[in-house]
Amino acid sequence: MKRGSIEEMGEGSAKKARIEEVEVPVPELGDDLVFEVLKRADATTLAAAACVSRRWRAVTEDERIWEAVCTRQWANFGCGNQQLRSVVLALGGFRQLHSLYLLPLQKTQQHPAMPSSSAAAARRAWMAPARFGKDEGKTRLMRMPLHCDIDQWVTIFNGHDTSTFGVSSPKK
Amino acid sequence: MVGVKKKMVTLVSSDGVEFVVEKRVAEQSLFIKNALNEGGVEEKVMIPIPKVTSDTLSSVLEYCEKHASATEFQENEIEEWDKEYIEKADLDLLYYLLQASYSMSIMGLMELGAKKVASLIRGKSPQEIRELFNIKNDFTPEQEEEIRREMQWNYE
């Protein structure tokens, strides 16, 4: 067979594939096409896709993909898309937003018992109640940079006084 | 400027097979539409389609033909047709269709193909995705471990 196992194929096609074994293997999808595919994938699949290869990894680092995931999940957030976009990007981006906030919310809804790793425990400590009121959403977005790596923190707030965000510091 | 009805164009696949199709069918591809506009050739237009083999092109044209007459059908009929069309493509063809739709600028087909591929990798592990698409794992063990940690929530 030219490629790995394909569940959909019946016995007939498997036989045919053996005859065609000398054929040139299918070329890898270009970055643009991997992008188009992943833009239509859910977050869990994206996380797996990020571990596939360096090229796939690079594609999953595109914020536009995570934006698509986030906006699909909360289609009606109550403020303009552009406005929301600028806020989220300034505060760490859509991937952070999803992994730190949207995913834990989803997980509590599905499985009340949270995973026990320390990272998850830290996230749980920061999890806001599952309500999506407009102002509450904003508050949570503002807390976001507190979870960034120190480098990101410095980049994002370079020249800004963090107290202008008016949120209390996280208790470790 | 607008062609007489049933104006035909000839498309040549990468392996040299000629396909004579109606202009309105071929123009489902923006790549071809632009080529026709630029060329301005009235008679016997021949357009080479690089990197698309005859097998793939014939399937692409099946899609174009249906969508060129989309106005004759109900919207849900087209949707049903699309679904059936993409379901019957095996993984290789799907792959080639996606590539062809991209290089020929057929947005509807690209959307359809990308969605289908996304549905194929849904819920799969990195290793399963690699096997499905014949992708080599080029991470060092350290990098892989780092990524795995970062994406930990996926594996919990």
PDB file of N, CA, C and O in Angstrom, chain A residues 11 15 22 24-25 29-30 43-45 79 83 97 105 113 118 123 129 135-136 138 150 154 160:
ATOM      1  N   GLU A  11     -11.635  -4.905   0.777  1.00  0.00           N
ATOM      2  CA  GLU A  11     -10.618  -5.845   0.353  1.00  0.00           C
ATOM      3  C   GLU A  11     -10.187  -5.607  -1.084  1.00  0.00           C
ATOM      4  O   GLU A  11      -9.028  -5.731  -1.420  1.00  0.00           O
ATOM      5  N   LYS A  15      -6.295  -5.061  -2.592  1.00  0.00           N
ATOM      6  CA  LYS A  15      -5.641  -5.870  -3.616  1.00  0.00           C
ATOM      7  C   LYS A  15      -5.080  -4.976  -4.713  1.00  0.00           C
ATOM      8  O   LYS A  15      -3.957  -5.100  -5.131  1.00  0.00           O
ATOM      9  N   VAL A  22       4.413   0.085  -6.846  1.00  0.00           N
ATOM     10  CA  VAL A  22       5.567   0.803  -7.396  1.00  0.00           C
ATOM     11  C   VAL A  22       5.251   2.284  -7.644  1.00  0.00           C
ATOM     12  O   VAL A  22       6.151   3.079  -7.844  1.00  0.00           O
ATOM     13  N   VAL A  24       4.438   6.220  -7.407  1.00  0.00           N
ATOM     14  CA  VAL A  24       5.031   7.263  -6.572  1.00  0.00           C
ATOM     15  C   VAL A  24       4.068   7.573  -5.424  1.00  0.00           C
ATOM     16  O   VAL A  24       2.866   7.680  -5.643  1.00  0.00           O
ATOM     17  N   PRO A  25       4.589   7.676  -4.206  1.00  0.00           N
ATOM     18  CA  PRO A  25       3.678   7.981  -3.099  1.00  0.00           C
ATOM     19  C   PRO A  25       3.063   9.376  -3.258  1.00  0.00           C
ATOM     20  O   PRO A  25       3.640  10.248  -3.897  1.00  0.00           O
ATOM     21  N   LEU A  29       0.710  17.140   1.710  1.00  0.00           N
ATOM     22  CA  LEU A  29      -0.071  18.350   1.492  1.00  0.00           C
ATOM     23  C   LEU A  29       0.805  19.567   1.791  1.00  0.00           C
ATOM     24  O   LEU A  29       1.573  19.551   2.740  1.00  0.00           O
ATOM     25  N   GLY A  30       0.664  20.607   0.985  1.00  0.00           N
ATOM     26  CA  GLY A  30       1.419  21.834   1.241  1.00  0.00           C
ATOM     27  C   GLY A  30       0.907  22.520   2.503  1.00  0.00           C
ATOM     28  O   GLY A  30      -0.177  22.207   2.993  1.00  0.00           O
ATOM     29  N   ALA A  43     -10.480  21.532  18.587  1.00  0.00           N
ATOM     30  CA  ALA A  43      -9.282  21.821  19.379  1.00  0.00           C
ATOM     31  C   ALA A  43      -8.480  20.570  19.723  1.00  0.00           C
ATOM     32  O   ALA A  43      -7.249  20.579  19.656  1.00  0.00           O
ATOM     33  N   THR A  44      -9.156  19.504  20.079  1.00  0.00           N
ATOM     34  CA  THR A  44      -8.442  18.280  20.452  1.00  0.00           C
ATOM     35  C   THR A  44      -7.647  17.754  19.263  1.00  0.00           C
ATOM     36  O   THR A  44      -6.499  17.332  19.402  1.00  0.00           O
ATOM     37  N   THR A  45      -8.265  17.789  18.097  1.00  0.00           N
ATOM     38  CA  THR A  45      -7.570  17.351  16.890  1.00  0.00           C
ATOM     39  C   THR A  45      -6.375  18.259  16.602  1.00  0.00           C
ATOM     40  O   THR A  45      -5.311  17.800  16.197  1.00  0.00           O
ATOM     41  N   CYS A  79     -20.004  41.090  21.831  1.00  0.00           N
ATOM     42  CA  CYS A  79     -19.323  42.302  21.372  1.00  0.00           C
ATOM     43  C   CYS A  79     -18.791  42.060  19.966  1.00  0.00           C
ATOM     44  O   CYS A  79     -18.749  40.935  19.498  1.00  0.00           O
ATOM     45  N   GLN A  83     -13.412  43.963  17.760  1.00  0.00           N
ATOM     46  CA  GLN A  83     -13.105  44.422  19.103  1.00  0.00           C
ATOM     47  C   GLN A  83     -12.559  43.251  19.934  1.00  0.00           C
ATOM     48  O   GLN A  83     -11.520  43.332  20.565  1.00  0.00           O
ATOM     49  N   LEU A  97      -6.344  31.417  25.051  1.00  0.00           N
ATOM     50  CA  LEU A  97      -7.730  31.568  25.491  1.00  0.00           C
ATOM     51  C   LEU A  97      -8.418  30.213  25.526  1.00  0.00           C
ATOM     52  O   LEU A  97      -9.096  29.860  26.490  1.00  0.00           O
ATOM     53  N   LEU A 105     -13.713  24.852  30.814  1.00  0.00           N
ATOM     54  CA  LEU A 105     -15.164  24.991  30.948  1.00  0.00           C
ATOM     55  C   LEU A 105     -15.871  23.811  30.327  1.00  0.00           C
ATOM     56  O   LEU A 105     -16.788  23.228  30.895  1.00  0.00           O
ATOM     57  N   ALA A 113     -15.211  15.624  37.331  1.00  0.00           N
ATOM     58  CA  ALA A 113     -13.912  15.407  37.954  1.00  0.00           C
ATOM     59  C   ALA A 113     -12.804  15.890  37.035  1.00  0.00           C
ATOM     60  O   ALA A 113     -12.693  15.437  35.910  1.00  0.00           O
ATOM     61  N   SER A 118      -0.762  18.862  38.168  1.00  0.00           N
ATOM     62  CA  SER A 118      -0.646  20.144  38.840  1.00  0.00           C
ATOM     63  C   SER A 118      -1.044  21.287  37.909  1.00  0.00           C
ATOM     64  O   SER A 118      -1.642  22.270  38.321  1.00  0.00           O
ATOM     65  N   ARG A 123      -5.006  25.459  36.715  1.00  0.00           N
ATOM     66  CA  ARG A 123      -6.038  26.030  35.853  1.00  0.00           C
ATOM     67  C   ARG A 123      -7.376  26.017  36.565  1.00  0.00           C
ATOM     68  O   ARG A 123      -8.146  26.959  36.492  1.00  0.00           O
ATOM     69  N   PRO A 129     -16.625  30.743  37.202  1.00  0.00           N
ATOM     70  CA  PRO A 129     -17.875  30.004  37.078  1.00  0.00           C
ATOM     71  C   PRO A 129     -18.348  30.005  35.635  1.00  0.00           C
ATOM     72  O   PRO A 129     -18.071  30.950  34.894  1.00  0.00           O
ATOM     73  N   ASP A 135     -19.642  41.170  30.909  1.00  0.00           N
ATOM     74  CA  ASP A 135     -18.602  41.746  31.742  1.00  0.00           C
ATOM     75  C   ASP A 135     -17.716  40.675  32.359  1.00  0.00           C
ATOM     76  O   ASP A 135     -16.509  40.818  32.449  1.00  0.00           O
ATOM     77  N   GLU A 136     -18.341  39.589  32.731  1.00  0.00           N
ATOM     78  CA  GLU A 136     -17.575  38.502  33.304  1.00  0.00           C
ATOM     79  C   GLU A 136     -16.550  37.987  32.300  1.00  0.00           C
ATOM     80  O   GLU A 136     -15.406  37.734  32.635  1.00  0.00           O
ATOM     81  N   LYS A 138     -15.128  39.662  30.001  1.00  0.00           N
ATOM     82  CA  LYS A 138     -14.030  40.625  29.903  1.00  0.00           C
ATOM     83  C   LYS A 138     -13.050  40.425  31.052  1.00  0.00           C
ATOM     84  O   LYS A 138     -11.857  40.450  30.862  1.00  0.00           O
ATOM     85  N   ILE A 150       6.899  34.263  31.243  1.00  0.00           N
ATOM     86  CA  ILE A 150       7.422  35.565  31.615  1.00  0.00           C
ATOM     87  C   ILE A 150       7.823  36.364  30.377  1.00  0.00           C
ATOM     88  O   ILE A 150       7.620  37.572  30.304  1.00  0.00           O
ATOM     89  N   VAL A 154       6.467  40.017  29.381  1.00  0.00           N
ATOM     90  CA  VAL A 154       7.298  41.192  29.125  1.00  0.00           C
ATOM     91  C   VAL A 154       6.948  41.811  27.786  1.00  0.00           C
ATOM     92  O   VAL A 154       6.783  43.026  27.660  1.00  0.00           O
ATOM     93  N   HIS A 160       3.739  49.054  29.425  1.00  0.00           N
ATOM     94  CA  HIS A 160       2.443  49.234  30.059  1.00  0.00           C
ATOM     95  C   HIS A 160       2.537  48.946  31.539  1.00  0.00           C
ATOM     96  O   HIS A 160       3.283  48.073  31.957  1.00  0.00           O
TER      97      HIS A 160
END
